Coordinates of C-alpha atoms in Angstrom, one line a residue:
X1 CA -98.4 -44.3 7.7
X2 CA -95.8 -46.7 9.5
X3 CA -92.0 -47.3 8.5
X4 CA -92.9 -50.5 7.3
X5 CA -95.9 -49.1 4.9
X6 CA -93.9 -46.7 4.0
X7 CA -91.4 -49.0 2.6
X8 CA -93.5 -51.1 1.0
X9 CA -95.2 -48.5 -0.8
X10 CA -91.6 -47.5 -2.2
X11 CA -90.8 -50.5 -2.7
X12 CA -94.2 -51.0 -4.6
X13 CA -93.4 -48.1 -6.2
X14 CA -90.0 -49.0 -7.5
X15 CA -91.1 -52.2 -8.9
X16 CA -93.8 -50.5 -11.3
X17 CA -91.5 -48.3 -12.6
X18 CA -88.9 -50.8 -13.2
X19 CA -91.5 -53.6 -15.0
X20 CA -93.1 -50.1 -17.2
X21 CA -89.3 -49.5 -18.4
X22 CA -88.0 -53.3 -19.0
X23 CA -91.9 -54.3 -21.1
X24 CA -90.6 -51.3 -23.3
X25 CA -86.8 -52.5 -23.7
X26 CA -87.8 -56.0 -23.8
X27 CA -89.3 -55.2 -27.0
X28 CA -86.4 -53.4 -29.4
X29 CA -84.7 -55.0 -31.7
X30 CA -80.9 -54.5 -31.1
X31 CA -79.8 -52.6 -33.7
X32 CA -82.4 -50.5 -33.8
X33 CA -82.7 -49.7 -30.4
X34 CA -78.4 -48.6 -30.3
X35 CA -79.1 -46.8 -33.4
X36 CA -81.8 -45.1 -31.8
X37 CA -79.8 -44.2 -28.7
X38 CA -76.8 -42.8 -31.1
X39 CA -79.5 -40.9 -32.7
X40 CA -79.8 -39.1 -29.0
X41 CA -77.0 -38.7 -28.4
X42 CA -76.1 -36.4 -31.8
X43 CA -79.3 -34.4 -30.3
X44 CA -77.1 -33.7 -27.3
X45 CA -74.4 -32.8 -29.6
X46 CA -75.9 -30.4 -31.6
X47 CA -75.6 -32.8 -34.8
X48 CA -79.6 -32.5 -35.3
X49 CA -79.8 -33.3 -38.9
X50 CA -77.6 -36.4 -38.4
X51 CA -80.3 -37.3 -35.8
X52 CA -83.0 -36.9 -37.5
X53 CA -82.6 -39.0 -40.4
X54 CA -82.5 -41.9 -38.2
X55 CA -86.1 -41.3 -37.3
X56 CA -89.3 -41.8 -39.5
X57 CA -91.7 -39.7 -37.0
X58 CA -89.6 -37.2 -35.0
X59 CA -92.7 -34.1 -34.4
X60 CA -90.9 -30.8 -34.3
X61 CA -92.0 -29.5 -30.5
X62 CA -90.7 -32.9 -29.4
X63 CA -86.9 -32.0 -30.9
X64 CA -87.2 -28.9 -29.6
X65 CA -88.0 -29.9 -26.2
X66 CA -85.3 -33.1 -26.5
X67 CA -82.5 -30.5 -27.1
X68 CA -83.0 -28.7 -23.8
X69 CA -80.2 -28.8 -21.7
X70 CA -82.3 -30.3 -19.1
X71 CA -83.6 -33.5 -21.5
X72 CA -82.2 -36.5 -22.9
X73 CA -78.9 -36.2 -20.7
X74 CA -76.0 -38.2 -22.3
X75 CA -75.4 -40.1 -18.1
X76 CA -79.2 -41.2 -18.7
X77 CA -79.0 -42.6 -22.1
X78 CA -76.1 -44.6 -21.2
X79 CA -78.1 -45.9 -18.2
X80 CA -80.4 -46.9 -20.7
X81 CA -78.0 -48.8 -23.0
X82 CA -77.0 -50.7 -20.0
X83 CA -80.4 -51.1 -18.6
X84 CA -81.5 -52.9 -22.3
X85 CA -78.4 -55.1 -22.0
X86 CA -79.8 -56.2 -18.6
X87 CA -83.0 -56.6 -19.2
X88 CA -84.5 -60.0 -21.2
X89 CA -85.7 -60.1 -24.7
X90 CA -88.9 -61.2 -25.4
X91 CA -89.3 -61.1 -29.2
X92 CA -89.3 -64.9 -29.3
X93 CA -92.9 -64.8 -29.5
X94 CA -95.2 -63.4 -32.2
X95 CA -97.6 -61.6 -30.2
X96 CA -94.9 -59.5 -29.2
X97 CA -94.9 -56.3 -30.4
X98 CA -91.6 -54.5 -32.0
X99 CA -91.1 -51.6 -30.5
X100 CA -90.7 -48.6 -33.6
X101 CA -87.2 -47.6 -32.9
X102 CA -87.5 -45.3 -35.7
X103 CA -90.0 -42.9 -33.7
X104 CA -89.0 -40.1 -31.9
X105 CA -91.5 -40.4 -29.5
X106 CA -90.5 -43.9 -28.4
X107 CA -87.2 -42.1 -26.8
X108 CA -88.5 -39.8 -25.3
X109 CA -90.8 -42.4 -23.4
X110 CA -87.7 -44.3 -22.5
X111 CA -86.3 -41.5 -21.1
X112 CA -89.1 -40.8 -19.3
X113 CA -89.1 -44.6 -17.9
X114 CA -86.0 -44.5 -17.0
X115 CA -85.9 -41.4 -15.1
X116 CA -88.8 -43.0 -13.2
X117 CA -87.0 -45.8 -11.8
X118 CA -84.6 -43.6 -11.1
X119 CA -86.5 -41.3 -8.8
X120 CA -88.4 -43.9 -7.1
X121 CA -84.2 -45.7 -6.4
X122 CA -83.8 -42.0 -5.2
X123 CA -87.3 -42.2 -3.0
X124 CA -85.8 -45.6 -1.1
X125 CA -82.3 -43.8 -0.6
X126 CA -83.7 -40.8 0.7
X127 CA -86.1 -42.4 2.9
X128 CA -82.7 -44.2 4.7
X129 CA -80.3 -41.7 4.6
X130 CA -79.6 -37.7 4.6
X131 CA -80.6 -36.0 1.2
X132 CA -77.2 -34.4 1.3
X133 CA -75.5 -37.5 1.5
X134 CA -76.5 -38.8 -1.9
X135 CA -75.0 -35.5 -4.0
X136 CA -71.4 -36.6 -4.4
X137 CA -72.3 -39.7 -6.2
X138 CA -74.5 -37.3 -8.4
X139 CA -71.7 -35.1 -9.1
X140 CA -69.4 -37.9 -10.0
X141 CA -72.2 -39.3 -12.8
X142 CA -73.3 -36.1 -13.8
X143 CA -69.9 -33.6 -14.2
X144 CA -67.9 -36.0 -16.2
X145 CA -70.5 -35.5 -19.2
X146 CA -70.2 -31.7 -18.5
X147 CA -67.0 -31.8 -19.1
X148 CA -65.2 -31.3 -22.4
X149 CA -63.5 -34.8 -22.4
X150 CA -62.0 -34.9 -26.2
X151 CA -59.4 -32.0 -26.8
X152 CA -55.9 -31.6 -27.1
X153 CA -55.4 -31.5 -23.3
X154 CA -56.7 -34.8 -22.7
X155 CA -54.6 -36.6 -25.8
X156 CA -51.9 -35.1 -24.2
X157 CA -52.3 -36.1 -20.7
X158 CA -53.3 -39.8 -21.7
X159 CA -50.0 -40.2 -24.2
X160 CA -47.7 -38.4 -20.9
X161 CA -49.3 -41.0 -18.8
X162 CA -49.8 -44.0 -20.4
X163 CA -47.3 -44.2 -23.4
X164 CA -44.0 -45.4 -21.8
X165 CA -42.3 -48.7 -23.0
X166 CA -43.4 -51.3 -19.9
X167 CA -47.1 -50.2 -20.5
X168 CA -46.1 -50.2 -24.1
X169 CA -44.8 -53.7 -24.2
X170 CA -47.8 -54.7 -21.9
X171 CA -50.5 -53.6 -24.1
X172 CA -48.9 -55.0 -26.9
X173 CA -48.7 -58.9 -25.0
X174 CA -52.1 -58.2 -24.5
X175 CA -53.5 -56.9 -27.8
X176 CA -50.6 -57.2 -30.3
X177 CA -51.0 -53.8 -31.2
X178 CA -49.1 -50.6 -30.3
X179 CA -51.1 -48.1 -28.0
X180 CA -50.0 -45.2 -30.3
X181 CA -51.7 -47.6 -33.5
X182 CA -54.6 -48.1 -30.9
X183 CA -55.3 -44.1 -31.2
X184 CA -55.0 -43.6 -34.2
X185 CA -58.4 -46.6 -34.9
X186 CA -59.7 -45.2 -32.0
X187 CA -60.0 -41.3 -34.0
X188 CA -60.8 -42.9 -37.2
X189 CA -63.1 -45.0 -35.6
X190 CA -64.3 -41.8 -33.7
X191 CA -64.7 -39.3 -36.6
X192 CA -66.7 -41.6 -38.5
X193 CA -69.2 -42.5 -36.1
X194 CA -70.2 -38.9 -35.4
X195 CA -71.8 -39.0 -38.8
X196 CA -73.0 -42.5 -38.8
X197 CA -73.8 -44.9 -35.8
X198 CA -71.8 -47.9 -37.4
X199 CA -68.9 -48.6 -39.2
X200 CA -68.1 -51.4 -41.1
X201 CA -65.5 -54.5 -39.3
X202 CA -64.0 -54.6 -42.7
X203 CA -63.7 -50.9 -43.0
X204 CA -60.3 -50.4 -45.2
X205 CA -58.1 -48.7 -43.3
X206 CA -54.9 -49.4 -45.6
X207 CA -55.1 -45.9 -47.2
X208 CA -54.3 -44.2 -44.1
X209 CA -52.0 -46.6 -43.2
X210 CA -53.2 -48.8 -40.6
X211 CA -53.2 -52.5 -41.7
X212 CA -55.9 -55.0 -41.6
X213 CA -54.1 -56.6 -38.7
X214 CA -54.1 -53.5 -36.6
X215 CA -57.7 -52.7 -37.2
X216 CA -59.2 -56.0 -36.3
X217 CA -56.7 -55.8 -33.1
X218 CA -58.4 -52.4 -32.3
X219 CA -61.7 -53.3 -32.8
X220 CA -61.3 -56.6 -30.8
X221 CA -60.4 -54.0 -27.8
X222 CA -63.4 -51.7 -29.1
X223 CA -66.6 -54.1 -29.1
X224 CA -68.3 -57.1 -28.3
X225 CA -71.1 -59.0 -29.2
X226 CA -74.6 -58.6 -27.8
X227 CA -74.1 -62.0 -25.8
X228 CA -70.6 -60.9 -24.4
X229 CA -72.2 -57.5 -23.5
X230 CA -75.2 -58.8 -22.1
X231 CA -73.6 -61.5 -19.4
X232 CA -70.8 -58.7 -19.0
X233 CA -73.7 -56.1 -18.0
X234 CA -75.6 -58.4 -15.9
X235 CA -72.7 -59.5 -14.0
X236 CA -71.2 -56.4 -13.2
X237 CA -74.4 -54.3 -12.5
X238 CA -76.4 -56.9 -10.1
X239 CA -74.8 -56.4 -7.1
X240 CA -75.8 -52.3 -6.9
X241 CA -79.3 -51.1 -6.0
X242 CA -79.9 -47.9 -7.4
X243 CA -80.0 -48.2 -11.3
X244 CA -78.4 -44.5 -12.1
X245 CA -75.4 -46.1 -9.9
X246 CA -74.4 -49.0 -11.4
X247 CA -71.0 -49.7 -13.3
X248 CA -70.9 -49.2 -17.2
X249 CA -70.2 -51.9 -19.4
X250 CA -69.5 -49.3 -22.0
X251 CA -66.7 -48.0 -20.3
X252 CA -64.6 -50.9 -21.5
X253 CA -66.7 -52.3 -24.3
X254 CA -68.2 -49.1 -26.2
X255 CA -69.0 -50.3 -29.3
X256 CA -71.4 -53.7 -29.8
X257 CA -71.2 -56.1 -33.1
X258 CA -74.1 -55.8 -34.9
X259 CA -76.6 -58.4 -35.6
X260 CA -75.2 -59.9 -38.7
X261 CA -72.2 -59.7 -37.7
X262 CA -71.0 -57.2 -40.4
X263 CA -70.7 -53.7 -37.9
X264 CA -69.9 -52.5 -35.2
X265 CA -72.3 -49.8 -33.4
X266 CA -71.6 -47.4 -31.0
X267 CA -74.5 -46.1 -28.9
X268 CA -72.4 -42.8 -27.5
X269 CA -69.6 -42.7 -29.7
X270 CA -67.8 -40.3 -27.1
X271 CA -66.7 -43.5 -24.8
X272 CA -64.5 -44.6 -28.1
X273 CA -62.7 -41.6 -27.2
X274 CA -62.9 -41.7 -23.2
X275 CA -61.3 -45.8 -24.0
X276 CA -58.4 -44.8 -25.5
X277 CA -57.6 -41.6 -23.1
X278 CA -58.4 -42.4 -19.5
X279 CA -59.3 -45.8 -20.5
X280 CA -55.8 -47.1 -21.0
X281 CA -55.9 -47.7 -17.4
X282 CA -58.2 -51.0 -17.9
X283 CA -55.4 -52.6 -20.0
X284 CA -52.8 -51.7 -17.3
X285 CA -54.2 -52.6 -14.5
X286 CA -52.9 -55.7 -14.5
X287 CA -49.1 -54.9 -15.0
X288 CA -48.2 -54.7 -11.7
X289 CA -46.0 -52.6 -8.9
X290 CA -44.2 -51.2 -11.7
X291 CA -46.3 -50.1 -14.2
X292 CA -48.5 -48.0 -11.3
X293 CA -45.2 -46.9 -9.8
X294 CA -44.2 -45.5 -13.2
X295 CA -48.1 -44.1 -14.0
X296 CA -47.5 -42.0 -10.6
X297 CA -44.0 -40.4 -11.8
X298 CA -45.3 -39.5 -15.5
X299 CA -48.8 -37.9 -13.4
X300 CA -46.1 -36.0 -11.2
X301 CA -44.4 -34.6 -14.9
X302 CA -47.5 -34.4 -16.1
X303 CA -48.8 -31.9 -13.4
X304 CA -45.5 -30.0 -13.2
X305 CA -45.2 -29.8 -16.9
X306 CA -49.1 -28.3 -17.1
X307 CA -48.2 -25.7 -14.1
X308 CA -45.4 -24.4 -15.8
X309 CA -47.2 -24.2 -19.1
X310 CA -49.7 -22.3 -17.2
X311 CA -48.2 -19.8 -14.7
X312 CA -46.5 -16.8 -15.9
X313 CA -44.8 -15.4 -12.2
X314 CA -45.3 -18.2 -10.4
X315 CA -42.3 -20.7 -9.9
X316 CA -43.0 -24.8 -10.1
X317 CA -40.0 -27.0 -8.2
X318 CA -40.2 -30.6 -8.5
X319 CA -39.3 -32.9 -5.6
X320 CA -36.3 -32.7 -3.4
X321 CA -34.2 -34.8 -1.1
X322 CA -33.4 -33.8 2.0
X323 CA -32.2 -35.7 5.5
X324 CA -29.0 -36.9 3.6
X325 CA -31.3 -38.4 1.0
X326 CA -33.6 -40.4 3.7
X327 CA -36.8 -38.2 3.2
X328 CA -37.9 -36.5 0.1
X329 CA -40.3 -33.4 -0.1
X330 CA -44.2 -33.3 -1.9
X331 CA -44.3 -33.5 -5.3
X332 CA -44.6 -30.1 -6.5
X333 CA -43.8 -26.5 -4.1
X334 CA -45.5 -23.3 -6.3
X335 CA -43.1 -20.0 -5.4
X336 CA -44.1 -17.0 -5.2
X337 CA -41.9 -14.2 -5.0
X338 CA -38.9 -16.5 -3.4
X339 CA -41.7 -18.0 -1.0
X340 CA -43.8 -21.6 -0.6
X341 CA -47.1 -20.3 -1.5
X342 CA -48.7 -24.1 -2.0
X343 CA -47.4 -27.4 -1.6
X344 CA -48.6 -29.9 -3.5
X345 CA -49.3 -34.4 -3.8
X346 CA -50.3 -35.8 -6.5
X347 CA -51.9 -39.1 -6.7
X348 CA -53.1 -41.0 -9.8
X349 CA -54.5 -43.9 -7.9
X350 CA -58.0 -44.7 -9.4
X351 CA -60.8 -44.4 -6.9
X352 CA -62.7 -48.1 -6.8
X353 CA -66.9 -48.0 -8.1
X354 CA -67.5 -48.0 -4.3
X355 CA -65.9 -45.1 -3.0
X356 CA -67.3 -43.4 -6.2
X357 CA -70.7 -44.5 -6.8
X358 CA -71.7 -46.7 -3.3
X359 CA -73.5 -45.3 -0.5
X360 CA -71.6 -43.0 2.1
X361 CA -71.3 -45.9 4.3
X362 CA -69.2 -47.9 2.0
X363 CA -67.5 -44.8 0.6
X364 CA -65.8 -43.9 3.8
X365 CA -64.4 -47.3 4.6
X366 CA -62.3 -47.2 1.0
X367 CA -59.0 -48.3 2.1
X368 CA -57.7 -46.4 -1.1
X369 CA -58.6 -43.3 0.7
X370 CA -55.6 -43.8 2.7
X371 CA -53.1 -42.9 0.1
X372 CA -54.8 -39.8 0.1
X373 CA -54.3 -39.0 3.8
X374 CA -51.1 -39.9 3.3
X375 CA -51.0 -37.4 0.9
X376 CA -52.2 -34.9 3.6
X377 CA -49.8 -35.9 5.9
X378 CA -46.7 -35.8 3.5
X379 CA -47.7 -31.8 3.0
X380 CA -47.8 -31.3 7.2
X381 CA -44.9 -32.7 7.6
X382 CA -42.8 -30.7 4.6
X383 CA -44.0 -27.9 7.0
X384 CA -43.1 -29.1 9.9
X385 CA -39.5 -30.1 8.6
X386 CA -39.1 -26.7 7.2
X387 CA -40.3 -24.8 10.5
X388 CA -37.7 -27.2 12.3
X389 CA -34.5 -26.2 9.7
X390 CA -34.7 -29.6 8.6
X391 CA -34.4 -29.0 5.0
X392 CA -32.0 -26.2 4.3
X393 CA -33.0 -25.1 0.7
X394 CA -36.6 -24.7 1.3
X395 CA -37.1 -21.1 0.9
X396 CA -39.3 -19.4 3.3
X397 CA -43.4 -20.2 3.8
X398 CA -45.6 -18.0 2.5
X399 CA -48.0 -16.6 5.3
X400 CA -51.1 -17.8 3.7
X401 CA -49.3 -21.4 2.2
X402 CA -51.2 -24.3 1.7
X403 CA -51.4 -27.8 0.6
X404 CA -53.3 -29.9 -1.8
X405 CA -53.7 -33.5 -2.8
X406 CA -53.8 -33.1 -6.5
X407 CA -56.1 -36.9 -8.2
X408 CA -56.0 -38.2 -11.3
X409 CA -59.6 -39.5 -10.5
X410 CA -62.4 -37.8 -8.8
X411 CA -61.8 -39.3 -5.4
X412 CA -63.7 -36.6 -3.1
X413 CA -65.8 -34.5 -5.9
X414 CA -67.9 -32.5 -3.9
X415 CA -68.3 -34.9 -1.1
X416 CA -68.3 -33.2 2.3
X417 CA -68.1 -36.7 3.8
X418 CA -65.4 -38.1 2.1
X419 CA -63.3 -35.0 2.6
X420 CA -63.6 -35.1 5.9
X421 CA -62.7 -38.7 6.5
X422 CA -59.5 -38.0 4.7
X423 CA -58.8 -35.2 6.8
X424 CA -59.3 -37.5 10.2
X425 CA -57.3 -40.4 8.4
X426 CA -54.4 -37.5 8.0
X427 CA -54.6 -36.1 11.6
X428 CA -54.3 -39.6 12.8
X429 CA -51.5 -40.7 10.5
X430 CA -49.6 -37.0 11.8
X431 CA -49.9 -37.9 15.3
X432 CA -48.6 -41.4 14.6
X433 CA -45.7 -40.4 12.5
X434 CA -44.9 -36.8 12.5
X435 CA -45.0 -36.3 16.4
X436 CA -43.3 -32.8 16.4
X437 CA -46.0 -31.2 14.1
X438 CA -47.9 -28.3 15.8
X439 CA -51.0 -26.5 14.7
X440 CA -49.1 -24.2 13.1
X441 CA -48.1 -26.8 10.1
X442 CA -51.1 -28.5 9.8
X443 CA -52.1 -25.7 7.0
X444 CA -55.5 -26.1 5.3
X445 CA -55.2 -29.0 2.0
X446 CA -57.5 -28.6 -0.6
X447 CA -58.3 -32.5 -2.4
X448 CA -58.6 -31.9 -5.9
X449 CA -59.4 -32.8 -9.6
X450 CA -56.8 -32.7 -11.9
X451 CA -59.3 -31.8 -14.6
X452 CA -60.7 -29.3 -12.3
X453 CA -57.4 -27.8 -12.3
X454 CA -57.1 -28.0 -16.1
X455 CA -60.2 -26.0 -16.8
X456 CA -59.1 -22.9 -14.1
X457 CA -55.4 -23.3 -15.4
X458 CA -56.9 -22.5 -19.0
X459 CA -57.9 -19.0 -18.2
X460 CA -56.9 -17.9 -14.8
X461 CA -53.9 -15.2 -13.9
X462 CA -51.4 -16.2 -11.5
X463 CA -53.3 -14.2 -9.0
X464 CA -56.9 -15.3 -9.7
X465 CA -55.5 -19.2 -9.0
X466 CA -54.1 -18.4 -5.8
X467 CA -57.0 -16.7 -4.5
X468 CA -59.0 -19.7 -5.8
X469 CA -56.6 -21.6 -3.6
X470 CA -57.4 -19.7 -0.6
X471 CA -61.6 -19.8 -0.5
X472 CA -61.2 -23.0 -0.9
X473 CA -59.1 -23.1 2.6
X474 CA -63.3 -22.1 4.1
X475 CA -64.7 -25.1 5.5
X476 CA -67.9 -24.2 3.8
X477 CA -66.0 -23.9 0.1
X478 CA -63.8 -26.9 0.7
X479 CA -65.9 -29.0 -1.3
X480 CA -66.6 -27.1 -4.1
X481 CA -65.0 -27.2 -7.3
X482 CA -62.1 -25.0 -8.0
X483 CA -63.7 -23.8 -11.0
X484 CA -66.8 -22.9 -9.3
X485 CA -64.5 -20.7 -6.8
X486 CA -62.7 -19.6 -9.5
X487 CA -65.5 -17.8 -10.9
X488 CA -66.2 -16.2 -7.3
X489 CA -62.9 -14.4 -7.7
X490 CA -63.4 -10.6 -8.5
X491 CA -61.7 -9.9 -12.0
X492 CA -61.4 -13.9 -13.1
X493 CA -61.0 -14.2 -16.8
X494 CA -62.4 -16.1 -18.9
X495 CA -60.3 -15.2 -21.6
X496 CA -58.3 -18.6 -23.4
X497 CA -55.1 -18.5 -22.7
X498 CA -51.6 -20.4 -24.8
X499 CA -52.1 -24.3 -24.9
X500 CA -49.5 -25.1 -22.2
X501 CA -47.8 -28.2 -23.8
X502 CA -47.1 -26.7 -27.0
X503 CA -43.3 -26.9 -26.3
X504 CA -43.6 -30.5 -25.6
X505 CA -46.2 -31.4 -28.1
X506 CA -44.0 -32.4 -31.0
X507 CA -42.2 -35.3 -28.9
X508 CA -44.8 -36.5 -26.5
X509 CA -47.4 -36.4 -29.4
X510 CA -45.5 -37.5 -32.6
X511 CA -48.5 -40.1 -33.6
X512 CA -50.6 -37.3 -33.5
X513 CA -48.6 -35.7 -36.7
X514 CA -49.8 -38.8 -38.5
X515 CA -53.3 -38.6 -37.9
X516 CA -53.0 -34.6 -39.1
X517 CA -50.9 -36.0 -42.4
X518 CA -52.7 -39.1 -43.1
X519 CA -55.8 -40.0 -41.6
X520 CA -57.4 -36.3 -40.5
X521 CA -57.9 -34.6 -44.0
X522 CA -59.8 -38.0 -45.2
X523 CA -62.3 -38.2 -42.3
X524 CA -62.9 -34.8 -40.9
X525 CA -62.2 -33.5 -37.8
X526 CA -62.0 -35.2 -34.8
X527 CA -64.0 -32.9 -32.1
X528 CA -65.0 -29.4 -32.2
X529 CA -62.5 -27.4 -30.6
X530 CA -59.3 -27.6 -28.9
X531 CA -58.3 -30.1 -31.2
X532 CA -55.7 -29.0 -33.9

């Protein structure tokens, strides 16, 4: 068969698969087909019951088989909710048939669809590129839903970062709201809809004192109509080829207005909780030099203040100036035993879709990716200013020390590629501007996850992280996550360890005392663990 029959024949391929899946979504009626998705997603979560009574035909092997880890994955059903909002109704006519949103059956088959379309996207890619090229943008979809995204940790880490008065008098410009009132709806709004898939716009939220006012300001931020959605979706997701890799318009909007008006649904009421954590950053954005400048110092305390709370033997020292003020050290230097043992960048600049979710190609030329070689290079040169006496309070270096860039977002998640670009970025930006290095201070630096660091911080010894650290200096672990080489470490624990904030969990988190007092005991708990 030639390249160009070949191609067709994909191409031919793709286009069944996509027309199978849009005749079936062209078909539902709004609020039945979001209720329906909701309805999946509480089979994910393990709230079956909930789930079912959505459904009027739901056959017992076909639960069974939905609730397999390997079926009805949460990244696929919100490909389908975006999928629907992209593709044209056609219910105008009568000899249209309604799809039965209320069967069972009819989601599986959508899974099914939509997994289709996906493998014949992933038949084009592969026949143009490596196979191994495509699996960071898999791990970037996939791990975040893997994750435990709701717990204390995360509130925490959100409030540290985002709650500090120029983003405060930003977002309240913006929204006329307070960010701390914006949690609050966001965990009433959140407890309620993991029992039911809407809640009401009028909902009376005066008993646990949140106004009218405040409510309708949160929900504003919180929804959209099915219009708004659907030009929002269409916009945003034509320019991307491959449909499991297109951008989410339910990472800004997650809940839709329902059709008379009267509710507000949310297809995967997670994403209420992800818009008020991580999601922050969307109302931020816009604020300018200073508000990112100051997001970057609160992710620097933020990463200091979760090390400390972590470590037992270990030491954590912040910063430093040195060179009569003119140069200042990496963020963070972890002691061990009066030496450097790691040295450490952080960076809470949020990767673009591109370097994410595009093709390799257009990954590595991400000019954001630049602020993380810098980040490399900022860690050589600490060395080499130390080997030279530059900086007279160092301390000595640890035989085995290292670096590593520590990201808010998942810049280089198991990407070989996009590692390694930042490495040749570094090396160049060394020889330009630290002249003097020699081999000796160019030390291995790991790029990591911050909330890959979170999970191996919740149960490791100081021991067990540092030899993490170090098989993650083999070229052929670099790219793996440091939980994943925590587990390779002989006598890791998985044992839970002290939450590490508790100290500064009364200050940082005061709204958080009046959703326990006011709003918690009349709406139930907010997740399942990790949460009180």
């Amino acid at each position: 068969m030639s390249a160009d029959h070949s191609a067709a024949a994909l191409a031919m391929r793709r286009e069944r698969a996509r027309k199978k899946l849009a005749k079936m979504l062209s078909m539902a009626l709004p609020d039945d087909f979001l209720t329906m998705i909701w309805a999946g997603a509480a089979i994910k979560d393990e709230r079956v019951d909930k789930a079912l009574a959505r459904f009027q035909i739901a056959p017992p092997l076909l639960i069974e088989a939905l609730k397999k880890p390997s079926a009805l994955n949460l990244w696929t059903l919100e490909t389908l909710v975006n999928e629907y909002l992209t593709t044209p109704m056609r219910l105008n006519s009568q000899r249209v048939h309604i799809l039965n949103c209320k069967d069972l059956n009819v989601l599986g088959e959508l899974h099914d669809r939509v997994m289709d379309l996906e493998n014949a996207d992933d038949g084009i890619f592969l026949s143009q590129n490596p196979g191994l090229s495509g699996m960071s943008r898999i791990a970037q979809r996939q791990f975040y839903w893997q994750r435990d995204n709701f717990n204390r940790t995360a509130l925490f880490r959100a409030t540290t970062l985002f709650h500090f008065p120029e983003a405060e008098e930003h977002f309240r410009a913006k929204h006329g709201m307070s960010m701390a009132d914006f949690s609050r709806v966001c965990l009433l709004v959140y407890s309620h809809l993991k029992s039911y898939p809407a809640i009401a716009l009028t909902a009376d939220t005066k008993p646990v004192g949140l106004s009218g006012e405040t409510r309708d300001a949160a929900f504003a931020i919180l929804s959209e109509t099915l219009l708004s959605a659907r030009k929002e979706a269409t916009s945003m997701r034509a320019p991307y080829p491959h449909v499991a890799y297109k951008p989410s318009s339910l990472r800004q909007k997650p809940c839709l207005i329902s059709k008379d008006g009267q509710h507000m649904l949310a297809p995967i009421p997670e994403l209420v909780m992800e818009r008020c954590t991580r999601g922050l950053y969307y109302d931020l954005v816009d604020g300018g030099g200073r508000l990112n400048h100051k997001l970057g110092e609160n992710f620097e305390t933020y990463c200091i203040t979760l090390l400390r709370g972590s470590l037992e033997r270990i030491t954590v020292h912040p910063e430093t100036a040195y060179r009569q003020g003119q140069q200042r050290t990496p963020d963070i230097r972890l002691m061990c035993d009066d030496k450097v043992r790691v040295v450490i960048e952080c960076k809470a600049k949020k990767a673009p879709f591109l370097a994410k979710f595009g093709e390799m190609g257009a990954a590595l030329k991400s000019a954001g990716l630049d602020e993380l070689a810098h980040g490399v290079k900022q860690i050589w040169q600490y060395f080499a200013d130390v080997r030279r006496g530059d900086i007279q309070d160092a301390g000595a270096t640890h035989e085995n020390a290292l670096g590593m860039v520590l990201t808010l977002d998942s810049w280089a998640d198991m990407s070989h590629e996009i590692r390694g670009e930042i490495m040749k970025r570094a090396r160049a930006l060394a020889a330009e501007k630290v002249p003097y290095a020699i081999d000796e201070d160019l030390r291995p630096v790991l790029i990591k996850y911050v909330d890959d660091l979170e999970i191996v911080l919740a149960t490791c010894t100081d021991d067990s992280f540092l030899a993490a650290l170090d098989k993650g200096t083999a070229d052929d672990l670099a790219d793996w996550h440091l939980a994943s080489l925590h587990a390779k470490v002989p006598g890791n624990s998985s044992a839970g360890k002290p939450f590490p904030f508790m100290a500064e969990w009364p200050q940082v988190m005061s709204w958080w005392e009046d959703w326990l007092k006011d709003i918690r005991p009349k709406f139930g708990a907010p997740g399942r663990e990790d949460t009180g």
